[in-house]
Coordinates of C-alpha atoms in Angstrom, one line a residue:
X34 CA 0.0 0.3 0.0
X35 CA 1.6 3.4 -1.3
X36 CA 1.5 6.4 1.1
X37 CA -1.7 8.1 -0.6
X38 CA -3.4 5.0 0.1
X39 CA -2.4 4.4 3.7
X40 CA -3.8 8.2 4.1
X41 CA -7.3 6.9 2.8
X42 CA -7.3 4.2 4.7
X43 CA -7.0 5.8 7.8
X44 CA -9.9 8.1 7.6
X45 CA -12.2 5.6 9.2
X46 CA -12.7 5.9 13.1
X47 CA -13.8 2.3 14.2
X48 CA -16.6 1.9 17.1
X49 CA -19.4 4.1 18.3
X50 CA -19.5 7.6 20.4
X51 CA -19.4 6.8 24.0
X52 CA -19.0 10.1 25.7
X53 CA -19.3 13.8 24.7
X54 CA -17.9 16.3 27.3
X55 CA -18.5 20.1 26.5
X56 CA -16.5 22.9 28.5
X57 CA -17.4 26.7 28.2
X58 CA -14.7 28.7 28.9
X59 CA -14.3 32.5 29.5
X60 CA -11.9 35.0 30.9
X61 CA -12.2 38.8 31.0
X62 CA -9.3 40.7 29.4
X63 CA -8.4 44.6 30.0
X64 CA -7.7 45.2 26.1
X65 CA -9.8 42.9 23.8
X66 CA -9.7 43.6 20.1
X67 CA -11.7 46.6 18.8
X68 CA -13.5 46.7 15.6
X69 CA -16.6 48.6 14.0
X70 CA -18.9 45.6 15.2
X71 CA -18.3 45.5 19.1
X72 CA -15.9 45.3 21.8
X73 CA -14.7 41.9 23.2
X74 CA -14.0 42.4 26.9
X75 CA -14.6 38.7 27.6
X76 CA -12.8 36.0 25.4
X77 CA -15.0 32.9 25.0
X78 CA -14.3 29.4 24.1
X79 CA -16.4 26.1 23.7
X80 CA -14.4 22.9 23.3
X81 CA -15.8 19.4 22.7
X82 CA -14.0 16.1 23.6
X83 CA -15.6 13.0 22.1
X84 CA -14.6 9.7 23.6
X85 CA -15.3 6.3 21.3
X86 CA -16.1 3.0 23.0
X87 CA -12.5 2.0 22.4
X88 CA -11.6 4.9 24.5
X89 CA -10.0 6.8 21.9
X90 CA -10.8 10.8 22.3
X91 CA -10.8 13.5 19.8
X92 CA -11.0 17.4 20.6
X93 CA -12.8 20.1 18.6
X94 CA -13.9 23.9 19.0
X95 CA -16.8 25.6 18.2
X96 CA -16.9 29.4 17.2
X97 CA -18.3 31.5 20.0
X98 CA -16.4 34.8 20.0
X99 CA -19.5 37.0 20.6
X100 CA -21.9 37.9 22.3
X101 CA -20.4 37.3 25.7
X102 CA -22.6 34.3 26.7
X103 CA -22.9 32.7 23.3
X104 CA -21.0 29.6 24.3
X105 CA -23.7 28.8 26.8
X106 CA -26.2 28.7 24.0
X107 CA -24.2 26.2 22.0
X108 CA -23.3 24.2 25.1
X109 CA -27.1 23.7 25.9
X110 CA -27.3 22.4 22.1
X111 CA -24.9 19.8 23.0
X112 CA -26.9 19.2 26.2
X113 CA -29.9 18.4 24.2
X114 CA -30.7 17.6 20.4
X115 CA -27.0 17.2 19.4
X116 CA -25.8 15.3 22.2
X117 CA -28.7 12.7 22.0
X118 CA -28.1 12.6 18.4
X119 CA -24.6 12.0 18.4
X120 CA -24.6 9.3 21.5
X121 CA -23.9 5.6 20.3
X122 CA -23.5 6.8 16.6
X123 CA -20.6 5.6 14.4
X124 CA -18.1 8.2 13.0
X125 CA -17.0 5.8 10.3
X126 CA -15.3 8.0 7.5
X127 CA -14.5 11.1 9.2
X128 CA -14.7 13.3 6.2
X129 CA -18.3 12.3 5.4
X130 CA -19.9 12.8 9.1
X131 CA -20.5 16.6 8.9
X132 CA -22.4 16.1 5.5
X133 CA -24.3 13.3 7.0
X134 CA -25.2 15.1 10.2
X135 CA -26.0 18.3 8.0
X136 CA -28.6 15.9 6.3
X137 CA -29.9 14.2 9.3
X138 CA -30.4 17.8 11.4
X139 CA -31.5 19.9 8.5
X140 CA -35.4 19.9 9.6
X141 CA -34.3 20.8 13.2
X142 CA -32.1 23.3 12.0
X143 CA -34.7 25.0 10.0
X144 CA -37.3 24.6 12.8
X145 CA -35.0 26.3 15.4
X146 CA -34.0 29.0 13.2
X147 CA -30.4 28.5 14.2
X148 CA -28.2 27.6 11.6
X149 CA -25.5 29.7 12.7
X150 CA -24.9 27.8 16.2
X151 CA -25.6 24.5 14.3
X152 CA -22.9 25.1 12.0
X153 CA -20.4 26.2 14.7
X154 CA -21.2 23.0 16.8
X155 CA -20.8 21.0 13.2
X156 CA -17.3 22.5 12.8
X157 CA -16.4 21.0 16.4
X158 CA -17.8 17.9 15.7
X159 CA -15.9 17.7 12.4
X160 CA -12.6 18.8 14.2
X161 CA -13.0 16.1 16.9
X162 CA -13.7 13.6 14.1
X163 CA -10.6 14.5 12.4
X164 CA -8.6 14.5 15.6
X165 CA -9.8 11.0 16.4
X166 CA -8.8 9.7 12.9
X167 CA -5.5 11.1 13.0
X168 CA -4.8 9.7 16.3
X169 CA -6.2 6.4 15.1
X170 CA -3.5 6.4 12.5
X171 CA -1.0 7.6 14.9
X172 CA -0.1 10.6 12.6
X173 CA -0.5 14.5 12.9
X174 CA -3.4 15.7 11.4
X175 CA -1.5 17.4 8.6
X176 CA 0.0 14.1 7.5
X177 CA -3.8 12.6 7.3
X178 CA -5.0 15.5 4.9
X179 CA -1.6 15.6 2.8
X180 CA 0.8 13.0 1.9
X181 CA 3.6 15.8 2.3
X182 CA 2.7 18.6 4.5
X183 CA 4.6 21.5 5.2
X184 CA 6.3 21.7 8.9
X185 CA 5.6 25.1 9.6
X186 CA 3.1 27.5 8.5
X187 CA 3.0 31.6 7.8
X188 CA 0.9 33.6 10.1
X189 CA -0.1 37.3 10.3
X190 CA -0.6 39.3 13.6
X191 CA -4.2 40.0 13.6
X192 CA -5.9 43.3 14.9
X193 CA -3.4 44.7 17.5
X194 CA -4.7 47.5 19.2
X195 CA -3.4 50.7 17.5
X196 CA -2.8 53.8 20.3
X197 CA 0.4 54.0 18.9
X198 CA 0.7 53.0 15.3
X199 CA 4.1 54.7 14.6
X200 CA 6.0 52.1 16.6
X201 CA 3.7 49.0 15.9
X202 CA 5.7 47.7 13.2
X203 CA 9.0 47.7 15.1
X204 CA 6.8 46.1 18.2
X205 CA 5.5 43.3 16.0
X206 CA 8.8 42.6 14.1
X207 CA 10.2 42.1 17.6
X208 CA 7.5 39.6 18.3
X209 CA 8.7 37.6 15.2
X210 CA 5.9 38.9 12.9
X211 CA 6.3 39.5 9.2
X212 CA 2.8 40.5 8.5
X213 CA -0.6 42.2 10.0
X214 CA -4.2 42.9 9.8
X215 CA -5.3 46.3 10.8
X216 CA -9.0 47.2 11.8
X217 CA -10.3 49.8 9.7
X218 CA -13.9 51.2 8.7
X219 CA -14.1 53.7 11.5
X220 CA -14.0 57.0 9.3
X221 CA -12.1 57.0 5.9
X222 CA -9.7 60.4 7.1
X223 CA -9.0 58.3 10.3
X224 CA -8.2 54.8 8.5
X225 CA -5.7 56.8 6.0
X226 CA -4.0 58.3 8.8
X227 CA -3.5 55.0 10.5
X228 CA -2.3 53.3 7.6
X229 CA 0.2 56.4 6.6
X230 CA 1.5 56.4 10.3
X231 CA 2.0 52.4 10.3
X232 CA 3.9 52.3 6.9
X233 CA 6.3 55.2 8.4
X234 CA 7.1 53.3 10.9
X235 CA 7.5 50.2 9.0
X236 CA 10.8 50.1 6.9
X237 CA 10.5 46.3 6.4
X238 CA 7.4 46.9 4.3
X239 CA 5.4 44.2 6.2
X240 CA 2.4 42.3 4.7
X241 CA -0.2 44.4 5.4
X242 CA -4.4 43.7 5.3
X243 CA -7.1 45.5 6.6
X244 CA -10.6 44.4 7.7
X245 CA -13.5 46.8 7.6
X246 CA -16.1 44.2 9.1
X247 CA -18.7 44.8 6.7
X248 CA -19.1 48.4 7.5
X249 CA -19.1 49.9 4.1
X250 CA -21.7 50.4 1.4
X251 CA -20.7 49.3 -1.9
X252 CA -19.8 53.0 -3.2
X253 CA -18.3 53.8 -0.1
X254 CA -16.2 50.7 -0.5
X255 CA -14.9 51.8 -3.9
X256 CA -14.0 54.8 -2.5
X257 CA -12.0 54.0 0.5
X258 CA -10.3 51.3 -0.6
X259 CA -8.8 53.5 -3.7
X260 CA -8.1 56.0 -1.0
X261 CA -6.1 53.3 1.1
X262 CA -4.5 51.3 -1.7
X263 CA -1.5 53.4 -1.6
X264 CA -0.2 51.8 1.4
X265 CA 0.7 48.4 -0.3
X266 CA -2.3 46.5 0.8
X267 CA -2.3 42.6 0.8
X268 CA -6.0 42.4 1.1
X269 CA -9.3 44.3 2.3
X270 CA -11.3 41.8 4.2
X271 CA -15.2 42.2 4.0
X272 CA -15.6 45.6 2.9
X273 CA -19.5 45.4 2.4
X274 CA -22.2 43.4 4.0
X275 CA -21.5 39.7 4.0
X276 CA -25.2 39.2 2.8
X277 CA -25.0 41.8 0.1
X278 CA -26.1 40.6 -3.6
X279 CA -23.3 38.7 -5.6
X280 CA -23.4 41.4 -8.0
X281 CA -22.4 44.0 -5.4
X282 CA -19.3 42.0 -4.5
X283 CA -18.5 41.6 -8.2
X284 CA -18.7 45.3 -8.5
X285 CA -16.4 45.9 -5.7
X286 CA -14.0 43.5 -6.4
X287 CA -13.9 44.4 -10.3
X288 CA -13.0 47.9 -9.4
X289 CA -10.6 47.2 -6.6
X290 CA -7.1 47.5 -7.0
X291 CA -6.4 45.1 -4.0
X292 CA -7.9 41.8 -3.6
X293 CA -10.9 41.3 -1.6
X294 CA -11.2 38.9 1.1
X295 CA -13.9 37.0 3.0
X296 CA -14.9 33.8 4.4
X297 CA -15.6 33.9 8.1
X298 CA -19.4 34.5 7.1
X299 CA -19.6 32.2 4.2
X300 CA -21.6 29.1 5.3
X301 CA -21.3 26.6 2.5
X302 CA -19.0 25.1 -0.2
X303 CA -21.3 26.3 -2.8
X304 CA -21.2 30.2 -1.5
X305 CA -17.1 29.9 -1.5
X306 CA -17.2 28.8 -5.1
X307 CA -19.6 31.4 -6.2
X308 CA -17.6 34.1 -4.4
X309 CA -14.3 33.1 -6.2
X310 CA -15.8 31.9 -9.6
X311 CA -18.4 34.6 -10.1
X312 CA -17.8 37.3 -7.3
X313 CA -13.9 37.8 -8.0
X314 CA -12.8 37.1 -4.3
X315 CA -9.1 37.2 -4.2
X316 CA -8.4 35.8 -0.9
X317 CA -10.7 32.9 0.9
X318 CA -10.9 32.9 4.6
X319 CA -12.7 29.9 5.8
X320 CA -12.5 29.2 9.5
X321 CA -12.3 25.8 11.0
X322 CA -14.8 26.6 14.0
X323 CA -17.3 28.6 12.5
X324 CA -18.3 26.7 9.5
X325 CA -17.1 23.4 7.9
X326 CA -14.5 22.4 10.6
X327 CA -11.4 20.7 8.9
X328 CA -13.3 18.8 6.1
X329 CA -14.9 22.2 4.9
X330 CA -11.6 24.3 5.4
X331 CA -10.0 21.8 3.2
X332 CA -12.4 21.3 0.5
X333 CA -12.9 25.2 -0.1
X334 CA -9.1 25.8 0.2
X335 CA -8.2 23.4 -2.4
X336 CA -10.9 24.8 -4.7
X337 CA -10.0 28.4 -4.3
X338 CA -6.1 27.3 -5.0
X339 CA -7.2 25.8 -8.1
X340 CA -9.2 28.6 -9.0
X341 CA -6.2 31.0 -8.6
X342 CA -7.1 32.6 -5.2
X343 CA -5.2 32.8 -2.0
X344 CA -6.0 31.0 1.2
X345 CA -5.8 33.1 4.5
X346 CA -7.3 30.9 7.2
X347 CA -9.4 33.2 9.7
X348 CA -9.4 32.3 13.1
X349 CA -9.8 34.0 16.4
X350 CA -10.3 31.4 19.0
X351 CA -8.7 29.3 21.6
X352 CA -5.2 27.3 21.3
X353 CA -7.2 24.4 20.1
X354 CA -8.6 25.8 17.0
X355 CA -5.6 27.5 16.1
X356 CA -3.7 24.2 16.1
X357 CA -6.3 22.8 13.8
X358 CA -5.7 25.9 11.6
X359 CA -2.1 25.4 11.3
X360 CA -2.5 21.5 10.2
X361 CA -5.2 22.7 7.4
X362 CA -2.8 25.3 6.1
X363 CA 0.4 22.8 6.3
X364 CA -1.8 20.3 4.3
X365 CA -2.6 22.9 1.5
X366 CA 1.0 23.8 1.2
X367 CA 0.2 27.4 -0.4
X368 CA 1.8 30.6 0.3
X369 CA -1.3 32.0 2.6
X370 CA -1.2 32.6 6.1
X371 CA -3.1 31.9 9.1
X372 CA -4.6 34.7 11.3
X373 CA -2.7 35.0 15.0
X374 CA -4.4 37.0 17.3
X375 CA -2.4 39.8 18.8
X376 CA -4.7 40.7 21.6
X377 CA -4.5 39.4 25.1
X378 CA -6.4 36.0 25.2
X379 CA -5.3 33.5 28.0
X380 CA -7.4 30.8 26.4
X381 CA -4.7 31.0 23.6
X382 CA -1.7 31.3 25.7
X383 CA -2.5 29.5 28.9
X384 CA -4.4 26.7 27.8
X385 CA -1.7 24.0 26.9
X386 CA 1.6 23.8 25.7
X387 CA 2.1 25.2 22.2
X388 CA 4.5 27.5 20.3
X389 CA 3.0 30.9 19.9
X390 CA 5.9 33.1 19.2
X391 CA 6.5 33.1 15.2
X392 CA 10.0 33.0 13.9
X393 CA 10.5 35.2 10.7
X394 CA 6.6 35.0 10.7
X395 CA 6.1 31.3 10.7
X396 CA 4.9 29.0 13.5
X397 CA 5.9 25.1 13.6
X398 CA 2.9 22.9 13.3
X399 CA 2.4 20.6 16.1
X400 CA 3.9 17.1 15.6
X401 CA 2.2 15.0 17.8
X402 CA -0.9 12.7 16.5
X403 CA -4.0 14.3 15.8
X404 CA -4.2 17.7 16.5
X405 CA -0.9 17.7 18.7
X406 CA -2.4 19.7 21.2
X407 CA -4.5 19.0 24.2
X408 CA -5.8 21.4 26.7
X409 CA -4.0 21.3 30.3
X410 CA -6.5 19.8 32.8
X411 CA -5.8 22.4 35.1
X412 CA -6.2 25.1 32.7
X413 CA -9.3 23.7 31.6
X414 CA -11.0 23.8 35.2
X415 CA -9.5 27.5 35.7
X416 CA -11.3 28.9 32.6
X417 CA -14.3 26.7 32.7
X418 CA -17.9 28.6 33.5
X419 CA -19.9 25.7 32.5
X420 CA -19.9 22.0 31.4
X421 CA -21.9 19.2 30.4
X422 CA -21.3 15.4 29.9
X423 CA -23.6 13.2 27.4
X424 CA -22.8 9.7 28.2
X425 CA -24.2 6.1 27.7
X426 CA -23.2 5.0 31.0

């Protein structure tokens, strides 16, 4: 059996789900991320540990950045319909589990009117299933996803606070970064001054992306992007409302001198394909904890690369999902980057053992079996604000 066939054979997880543990995590931070959407004074997490009847365990994470208690609502879904449905179920081929569950739960998702929370929970389940499969094969997840993954991955510092933009680039360089994303969309003149001051203190010419968090109209986006494009921008993330018609995204992208980026609010492989193929999206940003999990990010990432777009994985959660993102990017083996939150978040820095300081803008991919990262039990207890266990015993 050659290496590729060995990888395919290892996709199957034997046995049935015996136990599901869900941990809602939270910690207050003095200076959380600032954007036009909302302040984030509380950093949340929702981690899921699935145990098979063989004793094998897999970890996953569901997106719950906002609102401050959104993780509790998703914990309740696991304590109710999701846990009841999963308990005793077979994982089988992990790459098909999410799509099977999407079909099985379709009526419930429509009935409850909660596609977002269900998508986030499905992402956690998909991630845990991938972790299980890689552990069963005794290989790092990236090796399960690709016969020849990268050993390290490029990252960019995401959304640092900009009280002193003149010295920001130098501070980031000293921390090992070679790229950054800044929040904009507050007012055009202020955004222009921010980028001018940042670039004036950036002799190295860092990769620079900006994120408007959907805050411009189509006309505003065209005007402001042209105004800011003089500052050598790598991408403009979500310049307009995520649910605006595709034709509006087409117009923005076709008139922009800077690649347009989106993905954290795209919720199907079909939408991703349309945004790239028809909408002119130049940078694709799937989030492994928000929609699609590992399987979805790999699918849309490969499709985007085939279509000539770039992949920059979106991520702003705990260390667990960050580890998963690094494995996906390592398997895609492209010149994209993983978003690395540059704000205080103990759920990223204090949850367990993982290298988080870049060297020349790159982080090593965890090399243990599966995700190569598991939360430290003491840290898990310290940050846990609620938990539930669903078991057959």
